Amino acid sequence: MFFPERIQRIRFLVHESMKQRVVKRLHELGAVQITDYRERLAQEEWQGLLETHQASPDVRKVTTQLMTVNRLIDIFSMIDPEEAEGFFKTLFAPAPPEKIVVDDLSGEKLFDEVATAVAATEALVLEPLEQLEEAEEEKAELLLQREMFTRIQSLDVPLEALGEGSFVHAVLVLSQKKDFSPLQAELEQATNGVLFFAETAISESESCLLVVSVRADADNVSACLRKWDVEKITAGRFSDTPAASINEIKTLITALEAKQNECRQLISKAAGKWRSRLKSLRELLVIERERAETYSSFARTENAVAVEGWVQQKQSAAVVSEIEQCCDGLAVVHISEPDEPVEELPVALNNPGILKHFELLVKLYAPPKYDEVDPTVLIFPSFLFFFGLMITDAMYGLMTLLLGIFILRGGGKYYPLYRSAGLLLTLGGLSTVVLGSMTGGWFGNLATEYLGLEFLNSLVVLNPMVDVSNFLLFAIGVGLLHLNTGIVVGIIKDVRRNNIPDALKNVWIFFLEIALVCYYFEASTLALVFAVPSLLFLLYSEKGMALFGVTGLLGDSLSYARLMALGLVSFGLAVAINALAKMVLGISYVGWLFAVLILVFGHVFSFVLNLMGAFAHGIRLHFVEFFGKFYSGGGEDFEPFRIKRDITELK
């Protein structure tokens, strides 16, 4: 609890025939972090003893099948999307996560099952999907033509007359209104005067040009028109007038949409039948891929496979037993103490009960190193105390408590992150209720001065708005206690490492504090007795930077004044909201409504603001001031080779 779990090195050799069985068992156990043998095999002393294990051929097969399964699931998501829960629903009232019961499929049995499911799904999906895409393309073309025909629908020109005929070539183009005399002259020159040219205004800014020439001059006409930046009208499959063709397009689009709906229904029906099965097979394929990919981390001889990794000391005996049992004795397992520098050892935290959820705060900074103190147990009481002290309002605390309970009963039932957040808020709310009642905060002074609940004043130990100086002294005193705890932990850490010089680095602070206490109680001689060793230890630890050591301690101590500052802001903002509500209460007829709105929205705003401030500044006091005395972090999490099941569970 105070230190990370002890880690041991595990190495074992298994017969080639047993490697799949042992990999599967290790995956199920989830207790061994497998390390990569390739780094060790690069060293000269290992060359000739072992060789790198080849990547499993199943990796490519799994990847190919995963791509196919993902494509089918994506098709279902596109045509028949599943209802997605919003953030607040996921947080407070989520539906139970989908769980699909499956057989323990692996290897060729899994590949065969996936191939069968994919073939059955594609038989239902691919043809409707192809028809749907073709209809969509045709519909897009029709919409473009309808837009074009809409612009010339006032023209009574049969579209079948456009294009090349047996003797003539007719072109209909659109252009911005301008003087087309030069264009007509250019066209007449290109066609030797054998030309029909007509201009018709179809809007205030656009004109339509009809150009008819003999068939032999079609290329010359097209070349001239291109230079004038015109848009050519194509008839496509339509032969009637533009207005009649628009109605025909509308009928065609309606038929296409009906066809599309029919195809979507077929795909949706297939999704209802196969989506869950494909999703479960996808998860099984991911599990199989993890197993196949881990082979490349092994080493091998002609007949054996070598595996190495890390295991928690408390689990090592059970892991050895499991490996030997699943290999029918065809395995040799060796457990030893770590053979790597402590900086490279993985870190496994193991805090019991509620403390487990406070690991979240530690990991926001960084996991501890292997030989460091795990600060989770230290953060637990101080963070909750700081949180409550900075809000200092029992009603805000009750709101925080209820928020935490709602999260625990909502997303906290299914999601570990929400469970940890809900528990932090619940305990933080309890702390705030206690400390808020002791400082007299009940929506500021709403309960005591406006609602007449004066008996609540009997719970007050310290009024932050009256005893400001005492509140400040209390906050700094709490800060010094917090810093001293960090210093003591740092000394213990350095002594355990036999690093006595660093252990003595902050001892001067204790002598200084004792000297100041003696001076405060007018014991000047005794104060001098402690001041001298304080100065000597300060010079020993800081040398020429002694002055900065003193100012650093002063800055760290005064930083805890934020406990008082945020407590005053919380109380003062609530009092201001109440006063503003009282001011508008006197307005005739609607004053009571304005007062209620100000109280509700004002205190909700104040609650959210203070909640964020208490969390941010509470974390800061730990990360900057407290951790600075003993903690550096930077460890790597222990990540065992473990099956991750999100939607499947075995029969």
XYZ file of C-alpha atoms in Angstrom:
651
model
C 0.000 0.000 0.000
C 2.831 2.442 0.854
C 5.079 1.090 -1.886
C 4.453 -0.483 -5.306
C 4.135 -4.241 -5.479
C 7.373 -6.201 -5.542
C 8.200 -7.406 -9.056
C 10.151 -10.512 -10.026
C 11.692 -11.660 -13.270
C 10.136 -14.780 -14.787
C 11.840 -16.842 -17.480
C 10.717 -20.156 -18.846
C 11.347 -22.617 -21.648
C 8.483 -24.627 -23.109
C 8.464 -27.291 -25.782
C 7.522 -26.017 -29.250
C 4.387 -28.156 -29.227
C 3.122 -26.372 -26.106
C 3.656 -22.735 -27.102
C 0.098 -22.046 -28.266
C -1.325 -23.603 -25.126
C 0.938 -21.609 -22.807
C 0.302 -18.310 -24.644
C -3.433 -18.839 -24.337
C -3.087 -19.616 -20.624
C -0.909 -16.581 -19.964
C -3.462 -14.432 -21.771
C -6.245 -15.791 -19.578
C -4.233 -15.399 -16.366
C -3.381 -11.747 -17.064
C -0.516 -11.847 -14.548
C 2.677 -11.688 -16.627
C 4.041 -8.683 -18.493
C 5.919 -10.230 -21.396
C 9.120 -8.443 -22.393
C 10.771 -8.470 -25.799
C 13.600 -10.984 -26.127
C 14.872 -9.226 -29.255
C 16.602 -6.562 -27.164
C 18.506 -9.235 -25.241
C 19.363 -11.232 -28.363
C 21.098 -8.180 -29.796
C 23.758 -8.620 -27.094
C 26.810 -10.627 -28.177
C 26.756 -13.090 -25.266
C 23.282 -14.289 -26.240
C 24.001 -14.810 -29.907
C 24.369 -18.475 -30.752
C 22.315 -19.567 -27.751
C 18.904 -18.408 -28.901
C 17.407 -16.917 -32.028
C 14.469 -14.607 -32.600
C 11.117 -16.303 -32.849
C 9.418 -15.720 -36.173
C 6.206 -13.739 -36.326
C 3.140 -15.935 -36.386
C 1.587 -16.412 -39.861
C -1.783 -15.972 -38.183
C -1.150 -12.218 -37.812
C -1.797 -11.583 -41.512
C -4.835 -13.847 -41.548
C -6.333 -12.179 -38.480
C -5.668 -8.717 -39.919
C -7.367 -9.602 -43.209
C -10.430 -11.006 -41.467
C -10.593 -8.018 -39.121
C -10.634 -5.646 -42.101
C -13.519 -7.586 -43.658
C -15.513 -7.745 -40.426
C -14.926 -4.043 -39.741
C -16.115 -3.178 -43.256
C -19.380 -5.066 -42.745
C -19.938 -3.500 -39.322
C -19.233 -0.057 -40.820
C -21.854 -0.752 -43.503
C -24.384 -1.580 -40.780
C -23.416 1.588 -38.884
C -23.871 3.688 -42.029
C -27.233 2.224 -43.061
C -28.702 1.295 -39.685
C -26.780 3.216 -36.995
C -27.191 2.130 -33.402
C -28.524 4.686 -30.972
C -25.608 6.446 -29.283
C -25.871 7.652 -25.706
C -24.940 11.255 -25.016
C -22.411 12.251 -22.386
C -24.941 13.036 -19.663
C -26.935 9.867 -20.262
C -23.730 7.827 -20.120
C -22.788 9.639 -16.918
C -26.083 9.422 -15.047
C -28.369 6.818 -16.653
C -26.523 4.563 -19.088
C -27.987 1.393 -20.488
C -26.140 -1.749 -19.363
C -23.204 -2.418 -21.703
C -23.877 -5.000 -24.370
C -22.642 -8.460 -23.407
C -22.582 -11.285 -25.946
C -22.091 -14.853 -24.764
C -19.589 -16.683 -26.973
C -17.740 -19.961 -27.180
C -14.026 -19.965 -26.417
C -12.966 -19.915 -30.062
C -9.364 -19.555 -31.168
C -7.049 -20.588 -33.971
C -8.519 -22.321 -37.007
C -11.902 -22.807 -35.355
C -12.197 -19.041 -34.977
C -11.032 -18.389 -38.535
C -13.573 -20.863 -39.905
C -16.360 -19.322 -37.826
C -15.465 -15.820 -39.034
C -15.332 -16.966 -42.669
C -18.775 -18.568 -42.340
C -20.294 -15.489 -40.708
C -18.719 -13.138 -43.256
C -19.938 -15.217 -46.197
C -23.492 -15.354 -44.810
C -23.503 -11.612 -44.133
C -22.075 -10.662 -47.523
C -24.712 -12.787 -49.244
C -27.361 -10.592 -47.611
C -25.589 -7.256 -47.805
C -23.376 -6.864 -50.871
C -26.055 -6.950 -53.593
C -28.409 -4.470 -51.832
C -25.389 -2.277 -51.046
C -24.305 -2.278 -54.693
C -27.833 -1.409 -55.818
C -28.004 1.305 -53.182
C -24.753 2.867 -54.375
C -25.787 2.659 -58.032
C -29.106 4.296 -57.206
C -27.305 7.020 -55.280
C -25.023 7.757 -58.232
C -27.969 7.841 -60.635
C -29.916 10.050 -58.275
C -26.995 12.485 -58.046
C -26.830 12.697 -61.856
C -30.572 13.298 -62.077
C -30.412 16.048 -59.478
C -27.677 17.802 -61.463
C -29.738 17.569 -64.636
C -32.853 18.794 -62.848
C -30.951 21.810 -61.585
C -29.774 22.511 -65.137
C -33.216 22.046 -66.671
C -34.777 24.257 -63.991
C -32.738 27.175 -65.255
C -34.118 26.768 -68.823
C -37.601 25.481 -68.032
C -39.157 28.562 -69.640
C -37.783 27.478 -73.036
C -40.094 25.495 -75.280
C -37.258 23.572 -76.936
C -37.354 19.800 -77.407
C -34.220 18.402 -75.803
C -34.035 15.653 -78.423
C -33.057 18.284 -80.963
C -29.792 19.007 -79.132
C -26.527 17.354 -80.103
C -25.448 15.869 -83.416
C -27.986 14.887 -86.013
C -27.561 13.452 -89.482
C -26.849 16.860 -91.042
C -26.788 19.515 -88.293
C -25.303 20.073 -84.835
C -27.334 21.987 -82.211
C -25.818 23.382 -79.011
C -27.635 25.049 -76.110
C -25.407 26.982 -73.654
C -25.816 29.292 -70.654
C -23.820 32.417 -69.962
C -23.876 35.637 -67.990
C -25.608 38.467 -69.861
C -23.238 40.364 -72.126
C -22.875 41.546 -75.720
C -22.688 38.368 -77.818
C -22.234 40.154 -81.158
C -18.502 39.347 -81.297
C -19.263 35.687 -80.529
C -21.864 35.545 -83.305
C -19.398 37.106 -85.744
C -16.710 34.636 -84.731
C -19.112 31.703 -85.153
C -20.226 32.901 -88.597
C -16.610 33.151 -89.690
C -15.878 29.624 -88.349
C -18.897 28.190 -90.184
C -18.656 30.269 -93.388
C -21.987 31.875 -92.511
C -23.915 28.572 -92.363
C -25.236 29.180 -88.850
C -28.341 29.779 -86.778
C -27.681 31.881 -83.636
C -30.373 32.900 -81.100
C -30.171 34.528 -77.665
C -32.927 34.313 -75.003
C -32.868 35.893 -71.527
C -33.816 33.326 -68.881
C -33.214 35.578 -65.844
C -32.069 39.081 -65.022
C -28.426 38.067 -65.168
C -28.304 34.981 -67.391
C -28.897 34.291 -71.068
C -29.388 31.115 -73.073
C -27.776 30.746 -76.499
C -28.888 28.318 -79.208
C -26.281 27.642 -81.881
C -27.107 25.413 -84.877
C -24.506 24.604 -87.517
C -23.844 21.941 -90.093
C -22.416 18.758 -88.645
C -19.013 19.251 -90.239
C -18.517 22.560 -88.327
C -19.335 21.112 -84.863
C -15.701 21.162 -83.648
C -15.166 24.736 -84.814
C -18.328 25.865 -83.001
C -17.264 24.096 -79.780
C -13.811 25.727 -79.915
C -15.354 29.187 -80.216
C -17.797 28.621 -77.364
C -15.071 27.389 -74.998
C -13.291 30.729 -75.278
C -16.437 32.511 -74.055
C -16.769 30.601 -70.754
C -20.231 29.203 -71.323
C -21.986 26.237 -69.684
C -23.234 23.582 -72.087
C -26.675 22.030 -71.604
C -26.746 18.259 -72.180
C -30.014 16.465 -72.763
C -28.893 13.112 -71.478
C -31.636 10.545 -71.712
C -34.377 13.171 -71.986
C -36.086 14.216 -75.198
C -39.065 16.374 -74.175
C -39.059 20.034 -73.228
C -37.126 21.108 -70.086
C -40.352 21.554 -68.065
C -41.636 18.091 -69.017
C -38.215 16.575 -68.355
C -38.213 18.047 -64.832
C -41.436 16.180 -64.074
C -39.947 13.012 -65.564
C -36.856 13.399 -63.348
C -39.059 13.803 -60.288
C -40.780 10.491 -61.104
C -37.427 8.757 -61.617
C -36.026 10.085 -58.328
C -39.117 8.883 -56.463
C -38.620 5.407 -57.915
C -34.929 5.446 -57.012
C -35.667 6.512 -53.443
C -38.159 3.685 -53.120
C -35.483 1.291 -54.380
C -32.983 2.729 -51.907
C -35.417 2.314 -49.016
C -35.934 -1.292 -50.035
C -32.165 -1.878 -50.083
C -31.744 -0.174 -46.701
C -34.439 -2.384 -45.224
C -32.651 -5.487 -46.493
C -29.343 -4.298 -45.000
C -31.047 -3.317 -41.741
C -32.601 -6.762 -41.561
C -29.155 -8.288 -42.059
C -27.774 -5.998 -39.352
C -30.404 -7.214 -36.912
C -29.375 -10.783 -37.631
C -25.578 -10.518 -37.890
C -24.317 -7.312 -36.264
C -23.953 -8.705 -32.737
C -22.311 -11.863 -34.042
C -19.809 -9.901 -36.116
C -19.009 -7.598 -33.194
C -18.343 -10.564 -30.941
C -16.169 -12.215 -33.590
C -14.274 -8.966 -34.037
C -13.388 -8.938 -30.350
C -12.323 -12.590 -30.531
C -10.139 -11.742 -33.539
C -8.507 -8.888 -31.620
C -7.755 -11.315 -28.781
C -6.332 -13.798 -31.284
C -4.214 -11.066 -32.873
C -2.738 -10.132 -29.488
C -1.734 -13.745 -28.990
C -0.277 -14.047 -32.481
C 1.679 -10.800 -32.207
C 3.296 -11.771 -28.903
C 5.271 -14.603 -30.567
C 7.638 -12.033 -32.041
C 8.711 -11.150 -28.467
C 9.911 -14.715 -27.808
C 13.199 -16.442 -28.501
C 13.628 -20.039 -29.604
C 15.894 -23.009 -30.024
C 15.306 -25.885 -32.393
C 12.648 -27.507 -30.194
C 11.822 -24.991 -27.476
C 10.474 -21.497 -27.030
C 11.947 -19.057 -24.486
C 9.755 -16.468 -22.793
C 10.652 -13.820 -20.250
C 8.726 -11.118 -18.458
C 7.693 -9.622 -15.138
C 5.322 -10.960 -12.520
C 4.190 -9.625 -9.167
C 5.909 -11.437 -6.324
C 2.616 -12.360 -4.653
C 1.449 -14.066 -7.859
C 4.692 -15.750 -8.930
C 4.060 -19.117 -7.269
C 0.578 -19.394 -8.772
C 1.863 -18.426 -12.228
C 4.628 -21.048 -12.074
C 2.087 -23.691 -11.097
C -0.253 -22.713 -13.942
C 2.528 -22.813 -16.556
C 3.795 -26.206 -15.441
C 0.283 -27.610 -15.285
C -0.819 -26.405 -18.721
C 2.413 -27.679 -20.330
C 2.120 -31.159 -18.820
C 5.597 -30.811 -17.350
C 7.223 -29.805 -20.662
C 8.355 -26.484 -19.222
C 11.185 -25.139 -17.096
C 10.304 -21.997 -15.119
C 12.757 -19.750 -13.274
C 11.822 -16.908 -10.931
C 14.469 -14.395 -9.869
C 14.804 -10.949 -8.412
C 14.852 -8.035 -10.881
C 17.969 -7.883 -13.029
C 17.302 -4.427 -14.459
C 17.859 -0.925 -12.995
C 14.956 0.158 -10.797
C 14.147 2.956 -13.265
C 13.210 0.335 -15.866
C 11.072 -1.882 -13.651
C 7.298 -1.779 -14.210
C 5.169 -0.409 -11.400
C 2.017 -2.098 -10.070
C -0.021 -0.189 -7.496
C -2.206 -2.179 -5.160
C -4.205 0.022 -2.835
C -7.163 -1.570 -1.075
C -10.806 -0.501 -1.178
C -11.495 3.200 -1.538
C -7.808 4.045 -1.864
C -7.757 2.259 -5.227
C -9.848 5.043 -6.741
C -7.414 7.743 -5.538
C -4.707 6.232 -7.723
C -6.395 8.267 -10.449
C -5.061 11.477 -8.853
C -1.536 10.090 -8.604
C -1.528 8.988 -12.245
C -2.661 12.444 -13.336
C 0.846 13.467 -12.247
C 2.796 10.253 -13.006
C 2.978 6.754 -11.541
C 5.699 6.338 -8.895
C 8.993 4.742 -9.739
C 9.561 1.210 -8.558
C 11.555 2.237 -5.465
C 9.418 5.272 -4.591
C 6.703 5.726 -2.018
C 3.198 5.332 -3.427
C 1.599 8.668 -2.400
C -1.991 7.450 -2.850
C -2.555 6.837 0.853
C -1.135 10.308 1.630
C -3.309 12.089 -0.916
C -6.503 10.437 0.321
C -7.065 12.453 3.560
C -5.338 15.702 2.563
C -7.058 16.113 -0.791
C -10.504 15.586 0.754
C -9.712 18.033 3.560
C -8.408 20.700 1.170
C -11.388 20.154 -1.135
C -13.900 20.735 1.655
C -11.984 23.652 3.156
C -11.837 25.549 -0.144
C -15.580 25.241 -0.773
C -16.647 25.839 2.863
C -20.363 25.539 2.207
C -22.397 22.644 3.538
C -25.104 22.997 0.865
C -22.549 23.005 -1.929
C -21.101 19.957 -0.216
C -24.518 18.296 -0.251
C -24.844 19.074 -3.960
C -21.400 17.554 -4.565
C -22.372 14.507 -2.516
C -25.570 13.997 -4.516
C -23.708 14.494 -7.794
C -21.221 11.824 -6.791
C -23.985 9.408 -5.764
C -25.837 9.939 -9.057
C -22.631 9.190 -10.982
C -21.958 6.085 -8.883
C -25.494 4.839 -9.506
C -25.245 5.750 -13.205
C -22.082 5.374 -15.238
C -20.174 4.289 -12.150
C -21.923 0.913 -12.264
C -20.274 0.041 -15.558
C -17.262 2.296 -16.166
C -14.209 2.367 -13.824
C -13.333 6.004 -14.589
C -16.853 7.196 -13.716
C -16.799 5.006 -10.602
C -13.598 6.670 -9.398
C -14.881 10.161 -10.230
C -18.192 9.461 -8.474
C -16.436 8.220 -5.356
C -14.110 11.243 -5.276
C -17.092 13.577 -5.516
C -19.067 11.639 -2.899
C -16.255 11.711 -0.344
C -15.366 15.291 -1.275
C -19.012 16.223 -0.732
C -19.022 14.610 2.726
C -15.876 16.509 3.651
C -17.416 19.754 2.417
C -20.648 19.182 4.369
C -18.679 18.717 7.602
C -16.274 21.623 7.074
C -19.024 23.835 5.639
C -21.182 23.354 8.723
C -18.156 24.153 10.908
C -17.609 27.432 9.013
C -21.290 28.390 8.859
C -21.793 28.122 5.113
C -25.337 27.124 4.107
C -25.654 28.717 0.671
C -23.590 31.442 2.287
C -25.791 33.106 4.920
C -29.083 32.117 3.279
C -30.120 29.570 5.892
C -29.041 31.464 8.982
C -29.871 35.098 8.152
C -32.693 34.810 5.606
C -34.474 31.583 6.513
C -34.110 31.954 10.278
C -32.299 28.655 10.894
C -30.082 30.225 13.549
C -29.521 26.929 15.373
C -27.019 26.101 12.608
C -24.729 28.753 14.097
C -24.133 26.446 17.053
C -22.094 24.214 14.714
C -19.740 27.035 13.709
C -16.153 26.651 14.863
C -14.589 29.316 12.630
C -16.419 32.052 10.730
C -14.266 32.778 7.662
C -15.796 36.225 7.075
C -15.169 37.372 10.662
C -12.037 35.497 11.753
C -10.080 36.128 8.573
C -6.672 36.305 10.259
C -7.319 33.103 12.227
C -8.517 31.411 9.048
C -5.278 32.436 7.335
C -3.148 31.153 10.210
C -5.085 27.909 10.212
C -4.582 27.469 6.449
C -0.832 28.095 6.692
C -0.609 25.804 9.732
C -2.319 23.046 7.764
C 0.102 23.742 4.922
C 3.136 23.428 7.190
C 1.832 20.128 8.538
C 1.338 18.948 4.959
C 4.832 20.030 3.931
C 6.379 18.433 7.019
C 4.656 15.162 6.165
C 6.187 15.321 2.701
C 9.628 16.084 4.163
C 9.399 13.131 6.570
C 8.374 10.809 3.740
C 11.306 12.121 1.690
C 13.715 11.401 4.542
C 12.345 7.863 4.882
C 12.747 7.337 1.133
C 16.361 8.538 1.160
C 17.257 6.468 4.232
C 15.832 3.347 2.550
C 18.102 4.095 -0.401
C 21.072 4.657 1.949
C 21.269 8.193 0.605
C 22.022 9.954 3.903
C 23.199 13.290 2.406
C 19.856 13.757 0.651
C 18.006 12.588 3.780
C 19.600 15.480 5.715
C 18.774 17.997 3.005
C 15.562 19.340 4.589
C 16.294 18.694 8.269
C 17.028 22.393 8.732
C 13.331 23.107 8.270
C 12.396 21.165 11.417
C 14.983 23.010 13.532
C 13.780 26.331 12.101
C 10.150 25.575 12.907
C 11.022 24.579 16.480
C 13.102 27.758 16.856
C 10.189 29.897 15.641
C 7.771 28.220 18.051
C 10.182 28.814 20.931
C 10.593 32.439 19.882
C 6.814 32.848 19.721
C 6.536 31.671 23.325
C 9.397 34.036 24.289
C 11.903 31.236 24.962
C 14.692 33.146 23.224
C 17.594 31.037 24.508
C 15.942 27.808 23.421
C 15.055 29.397 20.092
C 18.734 30.234 19.545
C 19.722 26.662 20.455
C 17.583 25.341 17.593
C 18.348 28.178 15.204
C 22.085 27.385 15.116
C 21.725 23.766 13.856
C 19.026 24.975 11.479
C 21.510 27.397 9.928
C 24.257 24.770 9.798
C 22.015 22.201 8.077
C 20.751 24.895 5.695
C 24.310 25.803 4.662
C 25.159 22.112 4.355
C 22.225 21.347 2.060
C 21.879 24.572 0.065
C 25.414 25.976 0.290
C 25.522 29.243 -1.670
C 21.795 29.005 -2.437
C 20.798 29.142 1.242
C 18.770 32.323 0.800
C 16.761 30.720 -1.980
C 16.111 27.737 0.266
C 14.518 30.026 2.849
C 12.468 31.958 0.284
C 11.402 28.651 -1.296
C 10.093 27.402 2.058
C 8.316 30.722 2.589
C 6.726 30.526 -0.865
C 5.606 26.919 -0.346
C 4.066 27.792 3.019
C 2.265 30.892 1.776
C 0.935 28.923 -1.176
C -1.435 27.232 1.234
C -3.078 30.610 1.808
C -5.172 29.665 -1.209
C -7.110 27.398 1.166
C -8.262 30.515 2.981
C -8.640 32.608 -0.177
C -10.906 30.142 -1.975
C -12.901 29.563 1.208
C -13.529 33.307 1.503
C -14.417 33.615 -2.187
C -16.894 30.746 -1.912
C -18.601 32.218 1.134
C -18.445 35.790 -0.146
C -19.882 34.934 -3.575
C -22.775 33.092 -1.949
C -23.457 36.080 0.344
C -23.405 38.438 -2.660
C -25.916 36.246 -4.532
C -28.239 36.264 -1.506
C -27.956 40.052 -1.151
C -28.741 40.562 -4.842
C -31.802 38.321 -4.537
C -32.982 40.343 -1.536
C -32.583 43.584 -3.491
C -34.882 42.496 -6.328
C -37.397 40.890 -3.991
C -38.989 44.310 -3.401
C -39.979 44.745 -7.060
C -43.744 44.657 -7.372
C -45.414 41.507 -8.671
C -42.330 39.884 -10.270
C -39.746 40.508 -7.547
C -40.178 37.067 -6.032
C -39.614 35.448 -9.450
C -36.419 37.408 -10.075
C -35.215 36.534 -6.566
C -35.799 32.810 -7.124
C -34.033 32.902 -10.501
C -31.051 34.743 -9.030
C -30.802 32.285 -6.151
C -31.095 29.196 -8.350
C -28.828 30.222 -11.222
C -26.463 32.180 -9.001
C -25.812 29.339 -6.588
C -25.546 26.781 -9.407
C -22.940 28.996 -11.059
C -21.131 29.500 -7.758
C -21.243 25.752 -7.068
C -19.714 24.826 -10.433
C -17.069 27.540 -10.142
C -16.060 26.521 -6.633
C -16.122 22.820 -7.502
C -13.649 23.330 -10.346
C -11.496 25.662 -8.258
C -11.340 23.297 -5.286
C -10.312 20.376 -7.497
C -7.708 22.326 -9.490
C -6.082 24.031 -6.507
C -6.275 20.922 -4.333
C -4.394 18.999 -7.007
C -1.900 21.833 -7.416
C -0.989 21.899 -3.714
C -0.150 18.206 -3.939
C 1.621 18.207 -7.293
C 3.764 21.312 -6.725
C 4.321 21.844 -2.998
C 3.772 18.378 -1.476
C 5.290 16.134 -4.182
C 8.246 18.490 -4.460
C 9.484 17.252 -1.062
C 9.722 13.556 -1.828
C 8.170 12.473 -5.107
C 9.421 12.524 -8.688
C 7.242 9.919 -10.441
C 7.927 8.754 -13.950
C 7.417 5.029 -13.459
C 6.025 2.759 -16.171
C 2.774 0.957 -15.417
C 2.853 -2.819 -15.055
C 0.883 -4.021 -18.081
C 0.334 -7.763 -17.988
C -0.537 -9.791 -21.056
C -4.260 -9.870 -20.401
C -7.477 -10.484 -22.297
C -9.583 -7.355 -22.636
C -13.243 -8.162 -23.135
C -15.622 -5.261 -23.725
C -18.688 -6.945 -25.192
C -18.069 -10.696 -24.971
C -18.185 -13.183 -22.140
C -17.512 -16.889 -22.277
C -20.234 -19.448 -21.767
